[in-house]
Short mmCIF file of C-alpha atoms and ligand atoms in Angstrom, two decimals:
data_model
loop_
_atom_site.label_atom_id
_atom_site.label_comp_id
_atom_site.label_asym_id
_atom_site.label_seq_id
_atom_site.Cartn_x
_atom_site.Cartn_y
_atom_site.Cartn_z
CA GLU F 1 -2.12 5.29 -132.54
CA ARG F 2 -1.76 5.27 -136.31
CA ALA F 3 -5.41 5.89 -137.14
CA ARG F 4 -5.45 9.05 -135.05
CA GLU F 5 -2.32 10.35 -136.79
CA ILE F 6 -3.92 9.92 -140.20
CA LEU F 7 -6.92 12.00 -139.24
CA GLU F 8 -4.82 14.65 -137.51
CA SER F 9 -2.46 15.09 -140.46
CA GLY F 10 -5.48 15.46 -142.71
CA ALA F 11 -6.96 18.07 -140.43
CA ARG F 12 -3.65 19.96 -140.27
CA ARG F 13 -3.61 20.37 -144.03
CA GLY F 14 -6.66 22.51 -143.51
CA SER F 15 -9.02 20.24 -145.34
CA ASN F 16 -11.89 18.55 -143.59
CA ARG F 17 -12.41 16.23 -146.53
CA LEU F 18 -10.15 13.26 -146.99
CA GLY F 19 -10.02 10.64 -149.67
CA VAL F 20 -7.24 8.26 -150.55
CA GLU F 21 -5.11 9.86 -147.79
CA ALA F 22 -7.34 8.11 -145.30
CA MET F 23 -7.28 4.67 -146.88
CA GLU F 24 -4.74 3.60 -144.26
CA LEU F 25 -7.43 4.16 -141.69
CA LEU F 26 -9.36 1.29 -143.23
CA ASP F 27 -6.25 -0.89 -143.23
CA ALA F 28 -5.81 -0.11 -139.53
CA TYR F 29 -9.30 -1.49 -138.91
CA GLY F 30 -8.72 -4.59 -141.00
CA ILE F 31 -10.83 -3.47 -143.95
CA PRO F 32 -8.87 -4.58 -147.03
CA THR F 33 -7.91 -2.03 -149.69
CA PRO F 34 -6.36 -2.79 -153.09
CA GLN F 35 -2.58 -2.67 -153.40
CA GLY F 36 -1.19 0.60 -154.73
CA ASP F 37 0.02 4.07 -153.93
CA VAL F 38 -0.32 7.75 -154.71
CA VAL F 39 2.51 9.15 -156.81
CA SER F 40 3.36 12.55 -158.20
CA SER F 41 5.07 11.75 -161.50
CA PRO F 42 4.52 9.52 -164.55
CA VAL F 43 7.76 7.64 -163.90
CA GLU F 44 6.79 6.83 -160.32
CA ALA F 45 3.39 5.70 -161.56
CA GLU F 46 5.05 3.30 -163.96
CA ALA F 47 7.21 1.91 -161.16
CA ILE F 48 4.13 1.16 -159.04
CA ALA F 49 2.41 -0.50 -161.99
CA GLU F 50 5.49 -2.67 -162.56
CA GLU F 51 5.43 -3.63 -158.91
CA ILE F 52 1.76 -4.57 -159.18
CA GLY F 53 2.67 -6.53 -162.28
CA ASP F 54 -0.63 -6.32 -164.15
CA ASP F 55 -3.04 -3.81 -165.65
CA VAL F 56 -3.86 -1.11 -163.13
CA VAL F 57 -6.48 1.50 -162.29
CA MET F 58 -5.37 5.13 -162.21
CA LYS F 59 -7.24 7.95 -160.47
CA ILE F 60 -6.65 11.66 -160.12
CA VAL F 61 -6.08 12.74 -156.51
CA SER F 62 -7.37 16.24 -155.83
CA PRO F 63 -9.28 17.78 -152.95
CA ASP F 64 -11.17 19.79 -155.58
CA ILE F 65 -12.50 16.73 -157.38
CA LEU F 66 -15.04 14.73 -155.44
CA HIS F 67 -16.49 12.55 -158.16
CA LYS F 68 -13.44 11.47 -160.08
CA SER F 69 -15.09 9.46 -162.84
CA ASP F 70 -17.47 12.34 -163.67
CA ILE F 71 -14.54 14.33 -165.04
CA GLY F 72 -12.69 11.41 -166.64
CA GLY F 73 -10.45 11.11 -163.61
CA VAL F 74 -10.53 7.32 -163.42
CA GLU F 75 -8.99 4.95 -165.96
CA VAL F 76 -9.43 1.23 -165.43
CA GLY F 77 -7.46 -1.57 -167.06
CA VAL F 78 -4.39 0.47 -167.93
CA PRO F 79 -1.52 -1.69 -169.26
CA VAL F 80 1.93 -0.85 -167.87
CA GLU F 81 3.10 0.59 -171.20
CA ASP F 82 0.29 3.18 -171.13
CA VAL F 83 0.73 4.27 -167.53
CA ARG F 84 2.96 7.28 -168.21
CA ASP F 85 0.68 8.72 -170.90
CA THR F 86 -2.39 8.07 -168.80
CA TYR F 87 -0.86 10.01 -165.94
CA GLU F 88 -0.58 13.07 -168.20
CA ASP F 89 -4.11 12.55 -169.55
CA LEU F 90 -5.60 12.49 -166.06
CA VAL F 91 -3.84 15.70 -165.10
CA VAL F 92 -4.99 17.43 -168.31
CA ARG F 93 -8.59 16.40 -167.68
CA ALA F 94 -8.42 17.70 -164.12
CA ARG F 95 -7.04 21.02 -165.38
CA ASN F 96 -9.75 21.25 -168.02
CA TYR F 97 -12.32 20.73 -165.32
CA GLN F 98 -10.82 23.33 -163.00
CA GLU F 99 -7.75 25.28 -164.05
CA ASP F 100 -6.55 26.03 -160.53
CA ALA F 101 -7.42 22.64 -159.01
CA THR F 102 -4.94 21.40 -156.43
CA ILE F 103 -3.58 18.16 -157.85
CA LEU F 104 -1.89 15.99 -155.24
CA GLY F 105 -0.98 13.27 -157.68
CA VAL F 106 -2.36 10.10 -159.18
CA GLN F 107 -3.37 6.95 -157.39
CA VAL F 108 -2.22 3.74 -159.04
CA GLN F 109 -4.25 0.81 -157.86
CA GLU F 110 -4.46 -2.90 -158.40
CA MET F 111 -7.51 -4.01 -160.44
CA VAL F 112 -10.30 -5.59 -158.47
CA ASP F 113 -12.26 -8.39 -160.14
CA LEU F 114 -15.62 -6.70 -160.75
CA ASP F 115 -16.82 -9.55 -163.02
CA ASN F 116 -17.06 -11.83 -160.01
CA GLY F 117 -17.87 -9.10 -157.53
CA VAL F 118 -20.72 -6.85 -156.51
CA GLU F 119 -20.15 -3.14 -156.02
CA THR F 120 -21.69 -2.20 -152.70
CA ILE F 121 -21.65 1.01 -150.69
CA LEU F 122 -20.84 1.12 -147.01
CA GLY F 123 -21.12 4.49 -145.38
CA MET F 124 -21.89 6.50 -142.30
CA ASN F 125 -23.71 9.74 -141.65
CA ARG F 126 -23.67 11.19 -138.17
CA ASP F 127 -27.15 12.21 -137.17
CA PRO F 128 -27.44 14.82 -134.40
CA GLN F 129 -30.28 12.86 -132.86
CA PHE F 130 -29.47 9.20 -133.49
CA GLY F 131 -25.69 9.30 -133.72
CA PRO F 132 -23.76 7.39 -136.37
CA LEU F 133 -26.08 5.89 -138.99
CA LEU F 134 -24.49 3.12 -141.02
CA LEU F 135 -25.67 2.72 -144.57
CA PHE F 136 -25.22 -0.40 -146.65
CA GLY F 137 -26.49 -0.98 -150.15
CA LEU F 138 -25.83 -1.49 -153.78
CA GLY F 139 -22.94 0.71 -154.82
CA GLY F 140 -20.89 1.90 -157.78
CA ILE F 141 -22.77 3.42 -160.67
CA PHE F 142 -26.10 2.02 -159.44
CA VAL F 143 -26.09 3.91 -156.19
CA GLU F 144 -28.22 6.87 -157.30
CA VAL F 145 -30.26 5.01 -159.89
CA LEU F 146 -31.51 2.14 -157.79
CA GLU F 147 -31.22 3.55 -154.28
CA ASP F 148 -31.25 0.12 -152.77
CA ASN F 149 -29.90 0.53 -149.27
CA THR F 150 -30.59 0.13 -145.59
CA VAL F 151 -29.63 2.08 -142.48
CA SER F 152 -28.71 1.00 -138.95
CA VAL F 153 -27.48 2.87 -135.88
CA ALA F 154 -23.86 2.09 -134.93
CA PRO F 155 -22.49 0.21 -133.12
CA VAL F 156 -24.09 -2.84 -134.73
CA SER F 157 -23.98 -6.41 -133.48
CA GLU F 158 -23.14 -9.29 -135.80
CA THR F 159 -26.84 -10.10 -136.07
CA GLU F 160 -27.68 -6.51 -136.96
CA ALA F 161 -24.88 -6.37 -139.54
CA ARG F 162 -26.12 -9.60 -141.11
CA GLY F 163 -29.63 -8.17 -141.06
CA MET F 164 -28.44 -5.25 -143.18
CA LEU F 165 -27.47 -7.68 -145.95
CA ASP F 166 -30.90 -9.34 -145.77
CA ASP F 167 -32.61 -5.96 -145.85
CA ILE F 168 -31.63 -4.83 -149.32
CA ASP F 169 -33.61 -5.81 -152.41
CA SER F 170 -30.40 -6.90 -154.13
CA ALA F 171 -29.60 -9.45 -151.43
CA PRO F 172 -30.01 -12.29 -153.98
CA LEU F 173 -27.24 -10.66 -156.03
CA LEU F 174 -24.87 -11.14 -153.09
CA ARG F 175 -26.00 -14.71 -152.71
CA GLY F 176 -25.12 -15.78 -156.22
CA ALA F 177 -27.96 -14.90 -158.57
CA ARG F 178 -27.64 -15.89 -162.25
CA GLY F 179 -25.21 -18.71 -161.67
CA ARG F 180 -22.58 -16.51 -160.06
CA ASP F 181 -20.69 -17.58 -156.99
CA PRO F 182 -22.04 -16.05 -153.78
CA VAL F 183 -19.91 -13.35 -152.19
CA ASP F 184 -18.02 -13.95 -148.96
CA GLU F 185 -20.87 -12.99 -146.66
CA ALA F 186 -19.01 -13.58 -143.40
CA THR F 187 -16.31 -11.09 -144.40
CA LEU F 188 -18.90 -8.59 -145.52
CA VAL F 189 -20.67 -8.81 -142.17
CA GLU F 190 -17.34 -8.46 -140.37
CA THR F 191 -16.51 -5.41 -142.50
CA ILE F 192 -19.76 -3.69 -141.53
CA GLN F 193 -18.86 -4.31 -137.90
CA ARG F 194 -15.32 -3.03 -138.38
CA LEU F 195 -16.60 0.20 -139.91
CA SER F 196 -19.10 0.45 -137.08
CA GLN F 197 -16.17 0.27 -134.65
CA LEU F 198 -14.16 2.84 -136.58
CA VAL F 199 -16.91 5.47 -136.58
CA THR F 200 -17.64 4.76 -132.92
CA ASP F 201 -13.96 5.33 -132.08
CA PHE F 202 -13.74 8.57 -134.08
CA PRO F 203 -16.61 10.96 -133.37
CA ALA F 204 -14.72 13.57 -135.43
CA ILE F 205 -15.72 11.72 -138.59
CA VAL F 206 -19.10 13.14 -139.48
CA GLU F 207 -19.53 11.42 -142.81
CA LEU F 208 -17.85 8.52 -144.55
CA ASP F 209 -18.42 6.60 -147.76
CA ILE F 210 -16.72 3.51 -149.08
CA ASN F 211 -18.08 3.41 -152.62
CA PRO F 212 -17.52 0.94 -153.99
CA LEU F 213 -16.81 -1.71 -151.42
CA VAL F 214 -16.42 -4.60 -153.83
CA ALA F 215 -17.70 -7.88 -152.42
CA THR F 216 -16.31 -11.00 -154.11
CA PRO F 217 -16.41 -14.72 -153.33
CA ASP F 218 -12.94 -14.25 -151.78
CA GLY F 219 -13.63 -11.28 -149.53
CA VAL F 220 -14.04 -7.54 -149.87
CA GLN F 221 -11.97 -4.64 -151.22
CA ALA F 222 -12.55 -1.00 -150.28
CA VAL F 223 -11.79 0.63 -153.63
CA ASP F 224 -12.77 4.25 -152.97
CA LEU F 225 -13.07 6.25 -149.77
CA ARG F 226 -14.31 9.70 -148.97
CA LEU F 227 -14.78 11.14 -145.50
CA THR F 228 -15.57 14.43 -143.83
CA LEU F 229 -14.26 15.59 -140.46
CA ASP F 230 -16.11 18.09 -138.34
P1 ADP M 301 -15.27 8.05 -158.09
O1 ADP M 301 -16.35 7.48 -157.23
O2 ADP M 301 -14.64 9.24 -157.47
O3 ADP M 301 -15.72 8.29 -159.48
P2 ADP M 301 -13.98 5.41 -157.84
O4 ADP M 301 -12.65 5.17 -157.25
O5 ADP M 301 -15.16 4.95 -157.06
O6 ADP M 301 -14.08 6.97 -158.20
O7 ADP M 301 -14.02 4.73 -159.27
C1 ADP M 301 -15.17 4.76 -160.08
C2 ADP M 301 -15.50 3.37 -160.59
O8 ADP M 301 -14.37 2.81 -161.27
C3 ADP M 301 -15.83 2.35 -159.49
O9 ADP M 301 -17.19 2.42 -159.12
C4 ADP M 301 -15.46 1.05 -160.17
O10 ADP M 301 -16.50 0.61 -161.03
C5 ADP M 301 -14.27 1.43 -161.01
N1 ADP M 301 -13.02 1.15 -160.26
C6 ADP M 301 -12.37 2.00 -159.44
N2 ADP M 301 -11.28 1.42 -158.88
C7 ADP M 301 -11.25 0.15 -159.34
C8 ADP M 301 -10.37 -0.96 -159.13
N3 ADP M 301 -9.30 -0.89 -158.32
N4 ADP M 301 -10.65 -2.12 -159.77
C9 ADP M 301 -11.72 -2.21 -160.60
N5 ADP M 301 -12.58 -1.20 -160.84
C10 ADP M 301 -12.36 -0.03 -160.23
MG1 MG M 302 -16.46 6.02 -155.83
#
């Protein structure tokens, strides 16, 4: 099946760490990802942006760069007319960071509505004793600062997945604090269960992070993925 192929082709390339290459894995499990693609030239990047038809997000794709925004490897809100220049900028920044970095290309992605969304993190760490531990919490730039998260052993039932939402201190944020619309909780719960299924099906995945998983009133979007195979 498709999901298995994705992991195997990643493993064949000799890297046990996958990022955007594995986004399709999420799609295969019904976890939505923003529209877009990885390209290897400025002109192709522009074509994708035109297809998306709005401002885009652009990210450097390199196995040597784990935290893309730390090195200026993420540009949000790029208008189509700036896409070609931004492509070059991202590559220059990656080279400045590490001269011999392997650069696979640039990911051009549809913008997700962060103003009406909450950046969460949904991840998994395989514990030798307990098995796959799912982690859910507040994500994005707050992840290290606030450390608001909860852990549950996979596979999780619907009740357990819902309990993970209740568990975090920021739960009111998901439920529409400060006059915001509440996020689509049912989809969020379903997404936790889908990831639970994915990591149960693939014991070879030892670690996985969707950060951020943006939760909005209309559903969720897995914006960034990183995983490690054993
Ligand atoms: P990294 O974690 O490697 O720095 P991310 O892909 O998580 O890279 O991007 C960093 C931040 O940029 C995200 O936490 C989010 O705030 C913002 N961002 C990334 N992709 C999008 C997107 N498609 N729409 C809106 N904001 C985005
Ligand atoms: Mg990230």
